[in-house]
CSV table of C-alpha atoms and ligand atoms in Angstrom, one decimal:
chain,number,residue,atom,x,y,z
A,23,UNK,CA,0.0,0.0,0.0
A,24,UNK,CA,3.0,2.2,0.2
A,25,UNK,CA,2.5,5.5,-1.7
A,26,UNK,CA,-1.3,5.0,-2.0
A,27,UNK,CA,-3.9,7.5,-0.7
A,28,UNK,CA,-6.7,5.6,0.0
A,29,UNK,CA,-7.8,5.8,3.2
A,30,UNK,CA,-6.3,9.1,3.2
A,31,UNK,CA,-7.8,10.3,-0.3
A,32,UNK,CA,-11.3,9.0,1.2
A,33,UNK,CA,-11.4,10.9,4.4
A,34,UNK,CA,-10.7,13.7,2.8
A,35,UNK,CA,-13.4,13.4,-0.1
A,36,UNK,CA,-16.0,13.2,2.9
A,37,UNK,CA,-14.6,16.2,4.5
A,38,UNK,CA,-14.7,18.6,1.2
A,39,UNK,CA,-17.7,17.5,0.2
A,40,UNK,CA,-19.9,16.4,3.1
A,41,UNK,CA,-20.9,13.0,0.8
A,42,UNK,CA,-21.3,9.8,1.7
A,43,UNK,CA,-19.8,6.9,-1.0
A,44,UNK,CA,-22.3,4.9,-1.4
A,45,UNK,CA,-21.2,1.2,-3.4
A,46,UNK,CA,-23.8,0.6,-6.2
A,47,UNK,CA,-25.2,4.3,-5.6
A,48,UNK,CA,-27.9,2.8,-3.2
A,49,UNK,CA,-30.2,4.9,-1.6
A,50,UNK,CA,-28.2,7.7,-3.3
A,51,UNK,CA,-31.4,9.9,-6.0
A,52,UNK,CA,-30.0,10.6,-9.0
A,53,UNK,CA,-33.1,12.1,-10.3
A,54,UNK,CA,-36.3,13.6,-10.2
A,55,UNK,CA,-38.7,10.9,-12.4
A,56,UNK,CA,-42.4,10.9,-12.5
A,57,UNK,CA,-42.3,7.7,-14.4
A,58,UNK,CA,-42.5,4.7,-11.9
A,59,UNK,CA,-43.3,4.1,-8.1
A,60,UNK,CA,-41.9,1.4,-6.5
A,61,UNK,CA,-42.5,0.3,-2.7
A,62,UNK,CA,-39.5,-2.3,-1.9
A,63,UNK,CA,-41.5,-3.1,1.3
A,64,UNK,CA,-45.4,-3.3,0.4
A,65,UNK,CA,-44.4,-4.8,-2.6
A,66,UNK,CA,-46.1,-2.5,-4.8
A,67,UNK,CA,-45.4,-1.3,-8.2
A,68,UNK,CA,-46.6,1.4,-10.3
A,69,UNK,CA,-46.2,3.2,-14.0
A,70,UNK,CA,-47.4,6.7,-13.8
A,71,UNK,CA,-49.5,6.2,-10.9
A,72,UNK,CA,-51.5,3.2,-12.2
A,73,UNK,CA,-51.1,-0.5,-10.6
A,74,UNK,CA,-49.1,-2.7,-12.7
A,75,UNK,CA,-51.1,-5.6,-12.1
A,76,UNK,CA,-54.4,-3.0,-13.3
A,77,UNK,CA,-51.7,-2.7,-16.6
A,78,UNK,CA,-51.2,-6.2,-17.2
A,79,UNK,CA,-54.9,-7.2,-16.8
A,80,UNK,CA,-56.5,-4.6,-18.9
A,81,UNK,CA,-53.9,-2.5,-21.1
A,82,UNK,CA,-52.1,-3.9,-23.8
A,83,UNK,CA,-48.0,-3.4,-24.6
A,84,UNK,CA,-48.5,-0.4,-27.2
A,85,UNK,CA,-50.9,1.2,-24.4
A,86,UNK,CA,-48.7,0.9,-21.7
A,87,UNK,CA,-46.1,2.7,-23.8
A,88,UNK,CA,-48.1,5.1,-24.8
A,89,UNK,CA,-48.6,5.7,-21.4
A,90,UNK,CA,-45.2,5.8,-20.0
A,91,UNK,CA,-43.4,7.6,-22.7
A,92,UNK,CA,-46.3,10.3,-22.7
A,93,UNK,CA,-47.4,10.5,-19.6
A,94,UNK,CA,-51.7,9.7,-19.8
A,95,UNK,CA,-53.2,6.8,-21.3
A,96,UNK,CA,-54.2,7.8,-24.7
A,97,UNK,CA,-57.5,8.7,-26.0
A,98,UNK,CA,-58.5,6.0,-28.3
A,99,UNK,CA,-57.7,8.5,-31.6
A,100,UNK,CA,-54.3,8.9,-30.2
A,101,UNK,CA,-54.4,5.0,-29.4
A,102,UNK,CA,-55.2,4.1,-33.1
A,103,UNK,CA,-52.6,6.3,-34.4
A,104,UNK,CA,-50.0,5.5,-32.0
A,105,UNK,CA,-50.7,1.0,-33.2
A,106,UNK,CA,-50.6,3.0,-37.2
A,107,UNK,CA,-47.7,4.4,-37.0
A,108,UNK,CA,-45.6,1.8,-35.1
A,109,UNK,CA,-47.3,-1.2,-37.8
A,110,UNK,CA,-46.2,0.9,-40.7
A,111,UNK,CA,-42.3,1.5,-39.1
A,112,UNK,CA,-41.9,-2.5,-38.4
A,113,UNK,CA,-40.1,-3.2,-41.3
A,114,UNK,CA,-36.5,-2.9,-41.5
A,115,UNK,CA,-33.9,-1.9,-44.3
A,116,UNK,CA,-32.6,-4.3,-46.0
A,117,UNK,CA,-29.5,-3.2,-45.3
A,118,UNK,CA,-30.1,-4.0,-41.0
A,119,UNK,CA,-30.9,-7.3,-42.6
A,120,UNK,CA,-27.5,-7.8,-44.5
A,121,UNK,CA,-25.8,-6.9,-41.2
A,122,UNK,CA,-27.7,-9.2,-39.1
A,123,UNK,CA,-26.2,-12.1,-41.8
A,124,UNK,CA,-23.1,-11.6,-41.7
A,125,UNK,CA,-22.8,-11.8,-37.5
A,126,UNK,CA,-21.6,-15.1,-36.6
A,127,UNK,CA,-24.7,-17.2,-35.8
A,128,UNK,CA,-23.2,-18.6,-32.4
A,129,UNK,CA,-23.1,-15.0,-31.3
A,130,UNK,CA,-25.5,-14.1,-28.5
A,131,UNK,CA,-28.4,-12.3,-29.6
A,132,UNK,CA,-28.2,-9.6,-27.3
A,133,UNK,CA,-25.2,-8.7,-28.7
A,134,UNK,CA,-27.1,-8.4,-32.3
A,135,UNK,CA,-29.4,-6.6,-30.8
A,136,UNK,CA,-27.0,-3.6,-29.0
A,137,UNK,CA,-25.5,-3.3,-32.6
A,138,UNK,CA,-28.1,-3.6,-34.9
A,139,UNK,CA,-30.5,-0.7,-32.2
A,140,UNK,CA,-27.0,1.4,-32.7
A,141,UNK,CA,-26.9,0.9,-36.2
A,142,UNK,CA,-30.4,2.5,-36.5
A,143,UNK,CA,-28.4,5.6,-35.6
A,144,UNK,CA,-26.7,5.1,-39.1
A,145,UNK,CA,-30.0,5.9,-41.0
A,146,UNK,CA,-31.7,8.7,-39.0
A,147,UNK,CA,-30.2,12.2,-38.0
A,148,UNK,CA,-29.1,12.7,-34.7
A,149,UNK,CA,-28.9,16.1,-34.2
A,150,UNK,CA,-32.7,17.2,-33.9
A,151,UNK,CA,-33.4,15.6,-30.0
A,152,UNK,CA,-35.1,19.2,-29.6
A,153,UNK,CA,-37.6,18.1,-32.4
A,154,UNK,CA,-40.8,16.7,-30.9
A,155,UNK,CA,-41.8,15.2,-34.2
A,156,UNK,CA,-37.9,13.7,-34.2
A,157,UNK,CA,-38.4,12.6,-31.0
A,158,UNK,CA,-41.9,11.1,-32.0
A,159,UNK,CA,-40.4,9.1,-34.6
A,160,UNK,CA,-37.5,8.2,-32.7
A,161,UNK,CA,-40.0,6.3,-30.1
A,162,UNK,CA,-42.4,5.2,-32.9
A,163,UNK,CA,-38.9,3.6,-34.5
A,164,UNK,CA,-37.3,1.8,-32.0
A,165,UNK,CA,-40.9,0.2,-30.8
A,166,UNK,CA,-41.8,-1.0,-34.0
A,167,UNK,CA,-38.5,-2.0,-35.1
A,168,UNK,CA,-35.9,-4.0,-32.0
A,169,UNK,CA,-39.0,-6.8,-32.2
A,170,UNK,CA,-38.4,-7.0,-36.4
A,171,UNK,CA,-34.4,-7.2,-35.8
A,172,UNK,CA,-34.6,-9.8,-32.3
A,173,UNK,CA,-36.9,-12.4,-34.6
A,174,UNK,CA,-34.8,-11.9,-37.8
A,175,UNK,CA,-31.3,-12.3,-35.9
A,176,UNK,CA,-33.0,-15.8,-34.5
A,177,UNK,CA,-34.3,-17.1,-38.3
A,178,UNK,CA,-30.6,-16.1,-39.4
A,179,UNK,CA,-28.7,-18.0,-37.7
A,180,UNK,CA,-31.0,-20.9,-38.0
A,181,UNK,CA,-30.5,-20.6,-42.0
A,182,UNK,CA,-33.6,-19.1,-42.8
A,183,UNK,CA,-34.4,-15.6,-44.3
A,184,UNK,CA,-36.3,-13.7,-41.9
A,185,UNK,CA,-39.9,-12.9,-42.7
A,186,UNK,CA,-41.5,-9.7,-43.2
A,187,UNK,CA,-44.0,-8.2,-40.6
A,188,UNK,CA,-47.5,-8.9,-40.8
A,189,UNK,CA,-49.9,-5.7,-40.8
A,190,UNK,CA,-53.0,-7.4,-39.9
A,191,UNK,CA,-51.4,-9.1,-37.2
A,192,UNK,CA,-51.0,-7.0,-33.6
A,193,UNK,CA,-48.1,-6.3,-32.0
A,194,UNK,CA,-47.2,-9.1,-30.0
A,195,UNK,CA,-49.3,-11.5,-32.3
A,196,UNK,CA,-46.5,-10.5,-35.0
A,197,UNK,CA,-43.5,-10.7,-33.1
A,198,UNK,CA,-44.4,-14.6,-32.2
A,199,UNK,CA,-45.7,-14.7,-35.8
A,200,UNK,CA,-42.1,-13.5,-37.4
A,201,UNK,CA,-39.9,-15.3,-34.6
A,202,UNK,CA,-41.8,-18.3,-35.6
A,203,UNK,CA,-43.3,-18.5,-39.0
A,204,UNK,CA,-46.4,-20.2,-37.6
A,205,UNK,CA,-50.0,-18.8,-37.2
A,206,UNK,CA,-50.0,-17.7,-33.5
A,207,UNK,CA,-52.4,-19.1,-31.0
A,208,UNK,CA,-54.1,-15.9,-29.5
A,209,UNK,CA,-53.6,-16.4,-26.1
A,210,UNK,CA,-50.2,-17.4,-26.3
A,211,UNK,CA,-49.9,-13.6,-27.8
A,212,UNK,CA,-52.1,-12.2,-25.2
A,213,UNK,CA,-49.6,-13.6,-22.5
A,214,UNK,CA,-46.4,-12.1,-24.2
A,215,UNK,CA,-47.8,-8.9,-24.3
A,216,UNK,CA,-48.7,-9.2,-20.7
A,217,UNK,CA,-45.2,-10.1,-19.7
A,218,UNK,CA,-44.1,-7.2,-21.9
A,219,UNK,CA,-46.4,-4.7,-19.9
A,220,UNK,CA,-44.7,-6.6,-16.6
A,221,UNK,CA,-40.8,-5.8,-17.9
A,222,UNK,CA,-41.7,-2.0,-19.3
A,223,UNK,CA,-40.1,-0.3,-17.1
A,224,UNK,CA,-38.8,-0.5,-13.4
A,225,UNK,CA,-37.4,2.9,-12.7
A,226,UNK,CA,-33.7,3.7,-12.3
A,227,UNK,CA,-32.5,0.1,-12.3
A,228,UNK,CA,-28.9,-0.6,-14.2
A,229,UNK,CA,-30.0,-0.3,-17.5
A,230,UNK,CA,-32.2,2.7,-17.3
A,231,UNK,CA,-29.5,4.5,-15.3
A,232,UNK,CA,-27.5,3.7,-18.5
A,233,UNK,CA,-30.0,4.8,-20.7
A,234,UNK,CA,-30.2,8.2,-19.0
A,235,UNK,CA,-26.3,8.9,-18.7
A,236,UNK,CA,-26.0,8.3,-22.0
A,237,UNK,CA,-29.0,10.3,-22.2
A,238,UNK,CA,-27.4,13.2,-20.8
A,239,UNK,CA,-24.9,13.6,-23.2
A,240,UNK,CA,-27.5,14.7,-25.8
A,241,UNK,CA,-26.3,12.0,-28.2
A,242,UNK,CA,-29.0,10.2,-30.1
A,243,UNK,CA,-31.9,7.5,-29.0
A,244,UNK,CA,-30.7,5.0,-30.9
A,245,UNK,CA,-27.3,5.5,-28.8
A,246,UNK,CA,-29.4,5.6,-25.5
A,247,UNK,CA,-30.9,2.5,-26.3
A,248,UNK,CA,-28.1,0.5,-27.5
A,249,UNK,CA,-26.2,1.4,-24.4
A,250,UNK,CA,-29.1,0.6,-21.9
A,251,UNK,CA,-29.3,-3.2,-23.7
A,252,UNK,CA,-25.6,-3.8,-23.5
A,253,UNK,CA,-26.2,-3.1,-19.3
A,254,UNK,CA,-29.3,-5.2,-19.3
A,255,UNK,CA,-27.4,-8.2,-20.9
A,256,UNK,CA,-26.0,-8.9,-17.8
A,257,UNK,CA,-26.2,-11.8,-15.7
A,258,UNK,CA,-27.1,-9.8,-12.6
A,259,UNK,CA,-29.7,-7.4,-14.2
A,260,UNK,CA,-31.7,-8.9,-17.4
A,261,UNK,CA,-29.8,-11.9,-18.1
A,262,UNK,CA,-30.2,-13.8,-14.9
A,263,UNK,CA,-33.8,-15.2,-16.5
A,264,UNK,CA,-31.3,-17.1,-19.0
A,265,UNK,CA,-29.8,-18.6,-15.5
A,266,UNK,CA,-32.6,-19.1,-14.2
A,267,UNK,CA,-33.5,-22.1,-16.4
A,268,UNK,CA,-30.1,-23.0,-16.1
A,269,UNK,CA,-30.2,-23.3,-12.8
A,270,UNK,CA,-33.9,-25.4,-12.8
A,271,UNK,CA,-32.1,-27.7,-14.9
A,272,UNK,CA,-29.2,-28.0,-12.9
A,273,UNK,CA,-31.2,-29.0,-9.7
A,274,UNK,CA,-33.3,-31.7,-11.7
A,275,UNK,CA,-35.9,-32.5,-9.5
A,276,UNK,CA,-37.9,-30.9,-6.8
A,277,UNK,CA,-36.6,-33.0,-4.0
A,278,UNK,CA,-32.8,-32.1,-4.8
A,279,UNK,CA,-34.1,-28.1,-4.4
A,280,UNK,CA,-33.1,-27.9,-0.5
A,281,UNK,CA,-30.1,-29.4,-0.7
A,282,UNK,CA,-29.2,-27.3,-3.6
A,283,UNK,CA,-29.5,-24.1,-1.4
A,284,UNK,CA,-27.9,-25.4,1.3
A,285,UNK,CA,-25.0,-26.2,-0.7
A,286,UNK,CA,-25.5,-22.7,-2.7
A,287,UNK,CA,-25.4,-20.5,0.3
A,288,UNK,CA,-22.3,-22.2,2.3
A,289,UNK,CA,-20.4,-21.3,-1.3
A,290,UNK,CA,-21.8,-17.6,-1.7
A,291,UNK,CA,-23.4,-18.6,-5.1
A,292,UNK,CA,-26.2,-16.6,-5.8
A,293,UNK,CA,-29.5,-17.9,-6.3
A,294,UNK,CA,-30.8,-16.7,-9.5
A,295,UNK,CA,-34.0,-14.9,-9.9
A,296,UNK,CA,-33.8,-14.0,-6.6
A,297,UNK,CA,-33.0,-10.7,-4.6
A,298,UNK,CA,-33.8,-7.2,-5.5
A,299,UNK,CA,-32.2,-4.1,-4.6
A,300,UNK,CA,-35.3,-2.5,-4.0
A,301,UNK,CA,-37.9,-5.3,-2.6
A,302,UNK,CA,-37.8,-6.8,0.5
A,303,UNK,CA,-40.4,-8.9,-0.3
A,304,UNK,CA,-41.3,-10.8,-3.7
A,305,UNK,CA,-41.4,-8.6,-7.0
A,306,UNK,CA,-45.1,-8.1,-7.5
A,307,UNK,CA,-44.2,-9.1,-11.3
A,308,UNK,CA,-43.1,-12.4,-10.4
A,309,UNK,CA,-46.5,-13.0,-8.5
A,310,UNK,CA,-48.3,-11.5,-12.1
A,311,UNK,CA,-45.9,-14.1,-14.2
A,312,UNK,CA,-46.6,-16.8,-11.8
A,313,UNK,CA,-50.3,-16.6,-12.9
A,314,UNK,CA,-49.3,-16.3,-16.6
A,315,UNK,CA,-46.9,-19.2,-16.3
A,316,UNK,CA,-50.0,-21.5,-14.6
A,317,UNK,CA,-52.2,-20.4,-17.6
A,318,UNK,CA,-50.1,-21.3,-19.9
A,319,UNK,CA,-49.7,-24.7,-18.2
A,320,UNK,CA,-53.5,-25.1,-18.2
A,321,UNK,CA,-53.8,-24.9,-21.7
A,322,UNK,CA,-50.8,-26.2,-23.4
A,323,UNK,CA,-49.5,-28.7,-20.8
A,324,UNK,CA,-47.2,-28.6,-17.5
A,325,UNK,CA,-43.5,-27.9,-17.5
A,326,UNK,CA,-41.2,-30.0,-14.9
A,327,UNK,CA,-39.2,-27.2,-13.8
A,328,UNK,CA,-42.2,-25.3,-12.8
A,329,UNK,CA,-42.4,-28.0,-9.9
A,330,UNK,CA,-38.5,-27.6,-9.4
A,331,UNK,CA,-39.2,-23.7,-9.2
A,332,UNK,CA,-41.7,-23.9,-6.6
A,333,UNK,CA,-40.0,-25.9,-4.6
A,334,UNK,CA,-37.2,-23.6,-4.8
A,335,UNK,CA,-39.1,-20.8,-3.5
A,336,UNK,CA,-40.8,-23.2,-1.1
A,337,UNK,CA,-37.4,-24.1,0.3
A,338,UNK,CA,-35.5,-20.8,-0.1
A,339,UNK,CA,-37.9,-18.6,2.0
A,340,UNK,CA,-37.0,-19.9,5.7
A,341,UNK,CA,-33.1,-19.6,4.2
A,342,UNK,CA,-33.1,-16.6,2.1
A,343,UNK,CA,-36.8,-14.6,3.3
A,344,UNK,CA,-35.2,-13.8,6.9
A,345,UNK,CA,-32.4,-11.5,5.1
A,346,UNK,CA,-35.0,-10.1,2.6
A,347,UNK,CA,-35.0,-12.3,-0.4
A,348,UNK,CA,-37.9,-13.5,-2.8
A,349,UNK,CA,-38.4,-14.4,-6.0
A,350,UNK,CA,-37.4,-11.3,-8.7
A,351,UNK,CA,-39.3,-10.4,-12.1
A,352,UNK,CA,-36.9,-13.1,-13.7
A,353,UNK,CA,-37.4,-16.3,-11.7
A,354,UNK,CA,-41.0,-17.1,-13.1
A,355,UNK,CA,-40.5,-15.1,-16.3
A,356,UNK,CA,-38.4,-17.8,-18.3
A,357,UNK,CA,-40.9,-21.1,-17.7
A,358,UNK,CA,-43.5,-18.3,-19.2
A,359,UNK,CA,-41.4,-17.9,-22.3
A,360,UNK,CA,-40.4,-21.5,-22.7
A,361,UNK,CA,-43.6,-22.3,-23.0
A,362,UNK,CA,-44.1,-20.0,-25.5
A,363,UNK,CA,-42.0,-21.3,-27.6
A,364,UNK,CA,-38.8,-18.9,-27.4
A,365,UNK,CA,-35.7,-20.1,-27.1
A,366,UNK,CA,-33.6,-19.5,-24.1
A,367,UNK,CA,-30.8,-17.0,-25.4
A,368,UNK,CA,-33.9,-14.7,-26.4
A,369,UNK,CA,-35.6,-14.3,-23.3
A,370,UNK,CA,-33.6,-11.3,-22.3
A,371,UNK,CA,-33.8,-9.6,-26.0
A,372,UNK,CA,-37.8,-10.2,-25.3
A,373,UNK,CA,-37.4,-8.1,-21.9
A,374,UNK,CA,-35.4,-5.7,-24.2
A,375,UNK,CA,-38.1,-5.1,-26.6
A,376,UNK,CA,-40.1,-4.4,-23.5
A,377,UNK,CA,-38.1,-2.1,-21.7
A,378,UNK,CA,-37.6,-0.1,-24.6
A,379,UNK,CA,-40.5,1.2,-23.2
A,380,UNK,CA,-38.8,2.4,-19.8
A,381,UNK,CA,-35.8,3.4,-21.6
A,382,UNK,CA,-37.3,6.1,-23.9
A,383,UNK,CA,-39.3,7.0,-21.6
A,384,UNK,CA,-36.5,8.2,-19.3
A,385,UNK,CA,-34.6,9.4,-22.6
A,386,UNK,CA,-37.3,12.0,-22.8
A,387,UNK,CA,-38.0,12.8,-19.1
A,388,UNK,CA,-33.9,13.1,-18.9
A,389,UNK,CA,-33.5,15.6,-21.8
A,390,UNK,CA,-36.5,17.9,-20.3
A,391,UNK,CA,-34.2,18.6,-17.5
A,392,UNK,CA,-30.9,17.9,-18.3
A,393,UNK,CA,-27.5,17.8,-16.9
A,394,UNK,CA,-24.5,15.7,-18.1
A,395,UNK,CA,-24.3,12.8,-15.8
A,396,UNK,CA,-20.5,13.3,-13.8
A,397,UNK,CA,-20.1,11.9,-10.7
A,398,UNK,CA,-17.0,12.3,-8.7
A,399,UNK,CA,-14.6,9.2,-7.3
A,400,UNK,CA,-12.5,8.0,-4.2
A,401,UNK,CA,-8.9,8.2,-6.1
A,402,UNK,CA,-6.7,5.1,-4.7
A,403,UNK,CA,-4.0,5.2,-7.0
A,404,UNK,CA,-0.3,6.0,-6.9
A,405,UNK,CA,1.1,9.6,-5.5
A,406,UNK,CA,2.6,11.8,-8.5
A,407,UNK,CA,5.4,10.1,-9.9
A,408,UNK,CA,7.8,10.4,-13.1
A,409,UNK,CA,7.8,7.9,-16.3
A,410,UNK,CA,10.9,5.9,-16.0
A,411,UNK,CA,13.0,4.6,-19.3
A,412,UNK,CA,12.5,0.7,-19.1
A,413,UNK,CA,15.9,0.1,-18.6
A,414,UNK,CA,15.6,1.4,-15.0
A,415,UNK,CA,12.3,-0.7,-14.1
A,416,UNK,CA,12.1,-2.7,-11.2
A,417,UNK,CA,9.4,-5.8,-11.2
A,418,UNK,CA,7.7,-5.2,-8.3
A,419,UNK,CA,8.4,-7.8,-5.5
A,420,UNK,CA,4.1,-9.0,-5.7
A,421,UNK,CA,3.7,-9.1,-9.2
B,518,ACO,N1,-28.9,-15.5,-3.7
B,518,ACO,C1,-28.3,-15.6,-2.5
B,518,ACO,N2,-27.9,-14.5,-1.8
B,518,ACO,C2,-28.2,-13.3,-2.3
B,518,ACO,C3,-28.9,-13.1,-3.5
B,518,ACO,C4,-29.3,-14.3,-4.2
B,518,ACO,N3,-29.9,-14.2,-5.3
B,518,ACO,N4,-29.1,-11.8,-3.7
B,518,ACO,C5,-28.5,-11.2,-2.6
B,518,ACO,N5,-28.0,-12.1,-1.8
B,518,ACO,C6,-27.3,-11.8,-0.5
B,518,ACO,C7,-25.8,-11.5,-0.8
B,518,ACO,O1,-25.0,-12.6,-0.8
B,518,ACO,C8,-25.5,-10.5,0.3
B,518,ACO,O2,-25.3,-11.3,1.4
B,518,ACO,P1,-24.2,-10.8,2.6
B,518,ACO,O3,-24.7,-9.5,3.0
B,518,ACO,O4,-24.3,-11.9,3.6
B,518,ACO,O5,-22.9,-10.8,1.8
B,518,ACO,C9,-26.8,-9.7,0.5
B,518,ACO,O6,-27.8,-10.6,0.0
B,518,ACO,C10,-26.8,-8.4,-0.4
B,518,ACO,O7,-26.6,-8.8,-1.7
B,518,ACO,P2,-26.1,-7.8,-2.8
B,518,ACO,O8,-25.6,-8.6,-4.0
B,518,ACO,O9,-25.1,-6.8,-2.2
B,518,ACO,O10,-27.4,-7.0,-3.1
B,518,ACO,P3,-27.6,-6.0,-4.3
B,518,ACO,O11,-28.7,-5.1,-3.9
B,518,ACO,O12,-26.3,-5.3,-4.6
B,518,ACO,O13,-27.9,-6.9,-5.5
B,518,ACO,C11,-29.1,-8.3,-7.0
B,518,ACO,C12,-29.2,-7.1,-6.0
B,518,ACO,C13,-27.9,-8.0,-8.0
B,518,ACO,C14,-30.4,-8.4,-7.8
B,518,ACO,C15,-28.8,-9.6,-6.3
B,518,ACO,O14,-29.9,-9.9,-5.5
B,518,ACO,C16,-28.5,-10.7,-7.2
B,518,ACO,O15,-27.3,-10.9,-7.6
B,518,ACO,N6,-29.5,-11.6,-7.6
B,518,ACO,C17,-29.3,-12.7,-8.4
B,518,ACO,C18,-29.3,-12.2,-9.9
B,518,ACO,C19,-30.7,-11.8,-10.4
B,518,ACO,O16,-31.6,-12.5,-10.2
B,518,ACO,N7,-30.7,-10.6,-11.0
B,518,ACO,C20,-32.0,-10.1,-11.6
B,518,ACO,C21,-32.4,-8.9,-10.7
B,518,ACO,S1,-34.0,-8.3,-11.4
B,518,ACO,C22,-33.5,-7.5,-12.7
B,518,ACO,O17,-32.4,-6.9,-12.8
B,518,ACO,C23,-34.4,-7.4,-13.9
């Protein structure tokens, strides 16, 4: 530690500036945001002041964006023209389609995703964000078209061309319908866009606070958005539903769930789909999802790692519930779209399209009162020092 300032550097940062560092900036407001509500402890979660369970029982996807990204739920004039505009911008260039081929087909598909959203940026000027009809068709863009470029990415890199929206189908109806090249069972649609109202938007969680630094720096949406899905394609933000099944599979067999946990929490290994760093009780979502999950069950026929994931829960609330943690949006969110038919590398490009929602949302709530994001730091490095020629360098006695 010789010639390092931390402890040093860090009492002094307190002193000058009175703040507290905060790891993971929790409990530290970043923001004002009249977007989302969320109540860790009642276990309560709401999108401009309406219940999301009220959401996901009445409102469709394109509503619920409506209503995030402007604030009210639209009139049904603004409704109809809102579902026009976003069915006539579904289609993508041909040229996003020739990109898509030539990524290597064992690449994950969020990675498409971040650089075929920041590709978009290629084709549409950036410099009008103080443009409300730029910013209109900015949102009306990305909505319509990160569903188009998930499902063609996934018929890519199974060797087939990827098929061209369908305007008389809605929009979930058409995303299953373009992923999958079948006629689409209409509750199987119903549910997706359920679980797409469920993942909108979740205030300033990881990739949202990316989306808004990024944001900040007045650069363009499509930039905003391809930042916030790189953050959400991580295992402890959007990914973990990947895990999740992973996990399921892992443990087999409802019986071997305790002893899994056991063995889990003596190694530190976390238990994916679980903990939240706001709820200290289970996600309201994964309640809503839970339902979906059992309907789908009902009517297309039972999954075996739906048993393994209750008992799970089951086993992990007298080990994890004491110390605050449930199941997360992510735990029941995979078995939903499993047995929907998705594959399990897309389940976090389907929360993507969702919280595109959230994101642009933010984007615009961020540039109607805007200052660059630039927090300070806790320097721990080396003193002043001078370069030395490498002739006169010493390997350091730990290295
Ligand atoms: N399994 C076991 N223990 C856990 C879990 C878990 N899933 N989550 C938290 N803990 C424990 C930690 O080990 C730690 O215990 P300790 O104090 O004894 O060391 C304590 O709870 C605090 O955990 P942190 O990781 O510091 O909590 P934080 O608020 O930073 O993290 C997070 C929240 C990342 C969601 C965490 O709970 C986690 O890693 N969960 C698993 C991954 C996951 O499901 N992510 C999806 C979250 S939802 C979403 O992003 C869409």
């Amino acid at each position: 530690m010789d010639g390092f300032r931390k402890g040093q550097n860090e009492e002094m940062s307190h002193e000058s500036t009175g703040n507290l560092f905060s790891p993971g900036l929790e409990g530290v407001p970043v923001t004002h945001s009249a977007i989302c509500d969320i109540d860790g402890l009642k276990g309560s979660l709401t999108y401009r002041g309406y219940p999301v369970a009220e959401l996901a029982a009445h409102s469709t996807f394109l509503e619920t964006t409506y209503l995030l990204i402007w604030g009210q739920l639209p009139t049904p004039q603004q409704l109809r023209d809102f579902e026009g505009e976003v069915q006539m911008h579904r289609r993508v260039s041909f040229r996003v389609r020739d990109m898509l081929k030539c990524f290597p087909a064992t690449g994950h598909p969020m990675d498409a995703l971040q650089a075929s959203a920041a590709s978009l940026g290629l084709f549409y000027s950036r410099r009008a964000i103080d443009n409300p009809q730029y910013v209109y068709d900015a949102v009306v863009r990305l909505i319509a078209k990160i569903p188009t470029m998930v499902a063609a990415f996934q018929l890519i890199r199974k060797g087939q061309d990827p098929i061209q929206p369908r305007d008389d189908l809605a929009y979930s109806d058409n995303f299953l319908y373009m992923l999958t090249d079948r006629e689409v069972d209409p509750l199987a649609a119903r549910i997706l866009d359920r679980c797409l109202i469920l993942h909108a938007e979740h205030s300033l969680n990881a990739s949202t606070f990316s989306a808004r630094v990024t944001a900040s720096t007045l650069t363009d949406p499509y930039a905003v958005v391809a930042s916030a899905v790189g953050t959400l394609a991580g295992p402890l933000h959007g990914g973990a539903n990947e895990d999740v099944l992973l996990m399921l599979e892992e443990i087999g067999n409802p019986d071997c769930a305790g002893v899994f946990l056991d063995k889990a929490i003596s190694s530190k290994r976390k238990i994916m789909g679980f903990g939240h760093r706001e709820y200290r009780v289970k996600d309201p979502r994964a309640s809503i999802l839970q339902g979906l999950a059992e309907e789908l069950f009902a009517r297309f026929g039972k999954d075996h790692m739906y048993e393994v994931a209750k008992s799970l829960e089951n086993e992990a609330e007298s080990r994890l519930g004491p110390k605050g943690i449930f199941p997360n949006v992510d735990f029941y969110s995979g078995l939903v779209y499993r047995k929907l038919g998705i594959p399990r590398d897309l389940f976090t490009p389907v929360f993507a399209i969702s919280r595109v929602a959230g994101w642009l949302a933010h984007w615009r709530e961020q540039l109607g009162a805007n200052r660059i994001f630039r927090p300070s730091q806790i320097y721990t490095g080396p003193e002043p020092r001078s370069w030395t020629p490498p002739e006169e360098r010493i390997e350091p006695l730990d290295s």
